[in-house]
């Protein structure tokens, strides 16, 4: 089956989010078939920084933690 996992971080801390996503891919041995990213901004948000969301599509017999 194909499953989805999302990761959320801040646009001004992309290296932290990349590190988290890469660590999950390695630890879970996920068969990644696609990665999408989206950026959203809140006008009154933290330090004028928006949320960065990575959506990982992967193939597995059951959802991975």
Short mmCIF file of N, CA, C and O in Angstrom, two decimals:
data_model
loop_
_atom_site.label_atom_id
_atom_site.label_comp_id
_atom_site.label_asym_id
_atom_site.label_seq_id
_atom_site.Cartn_x
_atom_site.Cartn_y
_atom_site.Cartn_z
N UNK A 1 0.83 -1.17 0.00
CA UNK A 1 0.00 0.00 0.00
C UNK A 1 0.88 1.25 0.00
O UNK A 1 2.05 1.19 0.36
N UNK A 2 0.27 2.35 -0.33
CA UNK A 2 0.96 3.63 -0.29
C UNK A 2 0.44 4.43 0.90
O UNK A 2 -0.76 4.52 1.12
N UNK A 3 1.36 4.98 1.68
CA UNK A 3 1.02 5.76 2.86
C UNK A 3 1.63 7.15 2.77
O UNK A 3 2.54 7.39 1.97
N UNK A 4 1.13 8.03 3.61
CA UNK A 4 1.59 9.42 3.67
C UNK A 4 2.08 9.72 5.08
O UNK A 4 1.48 9.30 6.06
N UNK A 5 3.19 10.44 5.18
CA UNK A 5 3.68 10.93 6.47
C UNK A 5 4.03 12.40 6.27
O UNK A 5 4.63 12.76 5.26
N UNK A 6 3.65 13.23 7.22
CA UNK A 6 3.96 14.65 7.12
C UNK A 6 4.91 15.08 8.23
O UNK A 6 4.88 14.53 9.33
N UNK A 7 5.72 16.05 7.91
CA UNK A 7 6.65 16.66 8.85
C UNK A 7 6.46 18.16 8.76
O UNK A 7 6.33 18.71 7.67
N UNK A 8 6.45 18.83 9.90
CA UNK A 8 6.23 20.27 9.94
C UNK A 8 7.40 20.96 10.63
O UNK A 8 7.89 20.50 11.65
N UNK A 9 7.83 22.06 10.04
CA UNK A 9 8.89 22.86 10.63
C UNK A 9 8.70 24.31 10.25
O UNK A 9 7.67 24.69 9.70
N UNK A 10 9.70 25.12 10.51
CA UNK A 10 9.65 26.53 10.18
C UNK A 10 10.53 26.82 8.98
O UNK A 10 11.60 26.23 8.83
N UNK A 11 10.09 27.74 8.13
CA UNK A 11 10.83 28.04 6.91
C UNK A 11 12.24 28.57 7.18
O UNK A 11 13.12 28.44 6.35
N UNK A 12 12.46 29.15 8.36
CA UNK A 12 13.78 29.67 8.67
C UNK A 12 14.66 28.62 9.36
O UNK A 12 15.77 28.92 9.79
N UNK A 13 14.16 27.39 9.42
CA UNK A 13 14.93 26.29 10.02
C UNK A 13 14.86 25.04 9.13
O UNK A 13 14.61 23.94 9.60
N UNK A 14 15.10 25.24 7.86
CA UNK A 14 14.98 24.12 6.92
C UNK A 14 15.99 23.01 7.20
O UNK A 14 15.67 21.84 7.02
N UNK A 15 17.17 23.35 7.65
CA UNK A 15 18.19 22.32 7.92
C UNK A 15 17.71 21.36 9.01
O UNK A 15 17.95 20.16 8.91
N UNK A 16 17.04 21.89 10.04
CA UNK A 16 16.51 21.03 11.10
C UNK A 16 15.46 20.07 10.56
O UNK A 16 15.46 18.88 10.88
N UNK A 17 14.56 20.59 9.73
CA UNK A 17 13.51 19.75 9.16
C UNK A 17 14.10 18.70 8.22
O UNK A 17 13.72 17.54 8.26
N UNK A 18 15.05 19.11 7.39
CA UNK A 18 15.72 18.16 6.49
C UNK A 18 16.37 17.03 7.29
O UNK A 18 16.27 15.86 6.93
N UNK A 19 17.05 17.40 8.38
CA UNK A 19 17.72 16.40 9.22
C UNK A 19 16.71 15.41 9.81
O UNK A 19 16.94 14.20 9.81
N UNK A 20 15.57 15.92 10.28
CA UNK A 20 14.53 15.08 10.86
C UNK A 20 13.95 14.12 9.81
O UNK A 20 13.79 12.93 10.07
N UNK A 21 13.64 14.65 8.64
CA UNK A 21 13.06 13.83 7.57
C UNK A 21 14.06 12.76 7.13
O UNK A 21 13.72 11.58 6.99
N UNK A 22 15.30 13.16 6.90
CA UNK A 22 16.32 12.19 6.48
C UNK A 22 16.53 11.10 7.52
O UNK A 22 16.68 9.92 7.17
N UNK A 23 16.55 11.48 8.79
CA UNK A 23 16.72 10.49 9.86
C UNK A 23 15.55 9.50 9.86
O UNK A 23 15.75 8.30 10.05
N UNK A 24 14.32 10.00 9.66
CA UNK A 24 13.16 9.10 9.62
C UNK A 24 13.26 8.14 8.45
O UNK A 24 13.01 6.94 8.59
N UNK A 25 13.64 8.64 7.28
CA UNK A 25 13.76 7.79 6.10
C UNK A 25 14.78 6.68 6.35
O UNK A 25 14.53 5.51 6.05
N UNK A 26 15.92 7.03 6.92
CA UNK A 26 16.97 6.03 7.19
C UNK A 26 16.52 5.04 8.26
O UNK A 26 16.64 3.83 8.08
N UNK A 27 15.98 5.53 9.37
CA UNK A 27 15.59 4.66 10.48
C UNK A 27 14.44 3.73 10.12
O UNK A 27 14.43 2.57 10.51
N UNK A 28 13.49 4.24 9.35
CA UNK A 28 12.31 3.42 9.02
C UNK A 28 12.54 2.56 7.78
O UNK A 28 11.75 1.67 7.49
N UNK A 29 13.63 2.85 7.06
CA UNK A 29 13.93 2.15 5.80
C UNK A 29 12.75 2.28 4.84
O UNK A 29 12.41 1.34 4.12
N UNK A 30 12.14 3.46 4.84
CA UNK A 30 10.97 3.72 4.01
C UNK A 30 11.31 3.63 2.53
O UNK A 30 12.36 4.08 2.09
N UNK A 31 10.40 3.04 1.77
CA UNK A 31 10.49 2.98 0.31
C UNK A 31 9.78 4.23 -0.21
O UNK A 31 8.62 4.20 -0.60
N UNK A 32 10.51 5.35 -0.19
CA UNK A 32 9.93 6.65 -0.56
C UNK A 32 9.66 6.69 -2.06
O UNK A 32 10.53 6.37 -2.87
N UNK A 33 8.45 7.11 -2.41
CA UNK A 33 8.11 7.23 -3.83
C UNK A 33 7.85 8.69 -4.22
O UNK A 33 7.69 8.98 -5.39
N UNK A 34 7.81 9.59 -3.24
CA UNK A 34 7.63 10.99 -3.57
C UNK A 34 7.70 11.87 -2.34
O UNK A 34 7.37 11.44 -1.24
N UNK A 35 8.16 13.10 -2.56
CA UNK A 35 8.21 14.10 -1.49
C UNK A 35 7.67 15.41 -2.07
O UNK A 35 8.10 15.85 -3.13
N UNK A 36 6.72 15.98 -1.36
CA UNK A 36 6.16 17.28 -1.73
C UNK A 36 6.41 18.24 -0.58
O UNK A 36 6.44 17.83 0.57
N UNK A 37 6.55 19.50 -0.89
CA UNK A 37 6.69 20.49 0.18
C UNK A 37 5.71 21.62 -0.05
O UNK A 37 5.30 21.89 -1.17
N UNK A 38 5.31 22.25 1.04
CA UNK A 38 4.41 23.40 0.99
C UNK A 38 4.85 24.39 2.05
O UNK A 38 5.35 24.02 3.11
N UNK A 39 4.64 25.65 1.75
CA UNK A 39 5.01 26.73 2.65
C UNK A 39 3.79 27.59 2.90
O UNK A 39 3.08 27.95 1.97
N UNK A 40 3.52 27.88 4.16
CA UNK A 40 2.40 28.77 4.48
C UNK A 40 2.91 29.90 5.37
O UNK A 40 3.83 29.71 6.15
N UNK A 41 2.32 31.04 5.21
CA UNK A 41 2.71 32.20 6.01
C UNK A 41 1.54 32.66 6.85
O UNK A 41 0.40 32.69 6.39
N UNK A 42 1.84 33.05 8.07
CA UNK A 42 0.86 33.70 8.94
C UNK A 42 1.31 35.15 9.08
O UNK A 42 2.45 35.41 9.45
N UNK A 43 0.41 36.08 8.81
CA UNK A 43 0.78 37.50 8.87
C UNK A 43 1.24 37.91 10.26
O UNK A 43 2.11 38.74 10.41
N UNK A 44 0.66 37.33 11.30
CA UNK A 44 1.06 37.66 12.67
C UNK A 44 1.88 36.53 13.29
O UNK A 44 1.92 36.37 14.49
N UNK A 45 2.52 35.74 12.44
CA UNK A 45 3.24 34.56 12.91
C UNK A 45 4.57 34.89 13.56
O UNK A 45 5.05 36.02 13.56
N UNK A 46 5.21 33.86 14.07
CA UNK A 46 6.48 33.93 14.77
C UNK A 46 7.57 34.52 13.87
O UNK A 46 7.92 33.96 12.85
N UNK A 47 8.05 35.67 14.23
CA UNK A 47 9.17 36.32 13.53
C UNK A 47 8.95 36.39 12.02
O UNK A 47 9.88 36.27 11.24
N UNK A 48 7.70 36.56 11.62
CA UNK A 48 7.34 36.63 10.20
C UNK A 48 7.79 35.39 9.43
O UNK A 48 8.09 35.45 8.26
N UNK A 49 7.88 34.28 10.09
CA UNK A 49 8.30 33.02 9.48
C UNK A 49 7.08 32.13 9.28
O UNK A 49 6.17 32.13 10.10
N UNK A 50 7.07 31.40 8.21
CA UNK A 50 5.94 30.51 7.93
C UNK A 50 6.26 29.07 8.27
O UNK A 50 7.38 28.71 8.59
N UNK A 51 5.23 28.25 8.16
CA UNK A 51 5.39 26.81 8.37
C UNK A 51 5.83 26.15 7.08
O UNK A 51 5.34 26.49 6.00
N UNK A 52 6.72 25.21 7.20
CA UNK A 52 7.17 24.41 6.08
C UNK A 52 6.70 22.99 6.34
O UNK A 52 6.93 22.45 7.43
N UNK A 53 6.01 22.40 5.38
CA UNK A 53 5.47 21.05 5.56
C UNK A 53 6.01 20.16 4.44
O UNK A 53 5.93 20.52 3.27
N UNK A 54 6.59 19.03 4.83
CA UNK A 54 7.00 18.01 3.88
C UNK A 54 6.00 16.87 3.96
O UNK A 54 5.68 16.41 5.06
N UNK A 55 5.53 16.44 2.82
CA UNK A 55 4.65 15.28 2.74
C UNK A 55 5.42 14.18 2.03
O UNK A 55 5.84 14.36 0.89
N UNK A 56 5.60 13.07 2.73
CA UNK A 56 6.36 11.94 2.20
C UNK A 56 5.38 10.84 1.81
O UNK A 56 4.56 10.41 2.62
N UNK A 57 5.46 10.38 0.57
CA UNK A 57 4.66 9.23 0.12
C UNK A 57 5.60 8.04 0.09
O UNK A 57 6.70 8.12 -0.47
N UNK A 58 5.15 6.95 0.72
CA UNK A 58 6.02 5.77 0.76
C UNK A 58 5.19 4.50 0.62
O UNK A 58 4.01 4.47 0.90
N UNK A 59 5.86 3.46 0.20
CA UNK A 59 5.23 2.16 0.01
C UNK A 59 5.65 1.25 1.18
O UNK A 59 6.82 1.18 1.53
N UNK A 60 4.64 0.60 1.79
CA UNK A 60 4.91 -0.31 2.90
C UNK A 60 3.68 -1.19 3.14
O UNK A 60 2.58 -0.84 2.71
N UNK A 61 3.85 -2.33 3.81
CA UNK A 61 2.70 -3.17 4.11
C UNK A 61 1.79 -2.58 5.18
O UNK A 61 0.62 -2.93 5.27
N UNK A 62 2.33 -1.67 6.00
CA UNK A 62 1.57 -1.02 7.07
C UNK A 62 2.20 0.34 7.32
O UNK A 62 3.35 0.57 6.95
N UNK A 63 1.48 1.26 7.97
CA UNK A 63 2.08 2.58 8.25
C UNK A 63 3.34 2.45 9.10
O UNK A 63 3.42 1.61 9.99
N UNK A 64 4.32 3.30 8.79
CA UNK A 64 5.57 3.32 9.54
C UNK A 64 5.52 4.43 10.57
O UNK A 64 4.94 5.48 10.33
N UNK A 65 6.13 4.20 11.73
CA UNK A 65 6.17 5.24 12.77
C UNK A 65 7.25 6.23 12.50
O UNK A 65 8.24 6.01 11.93
#
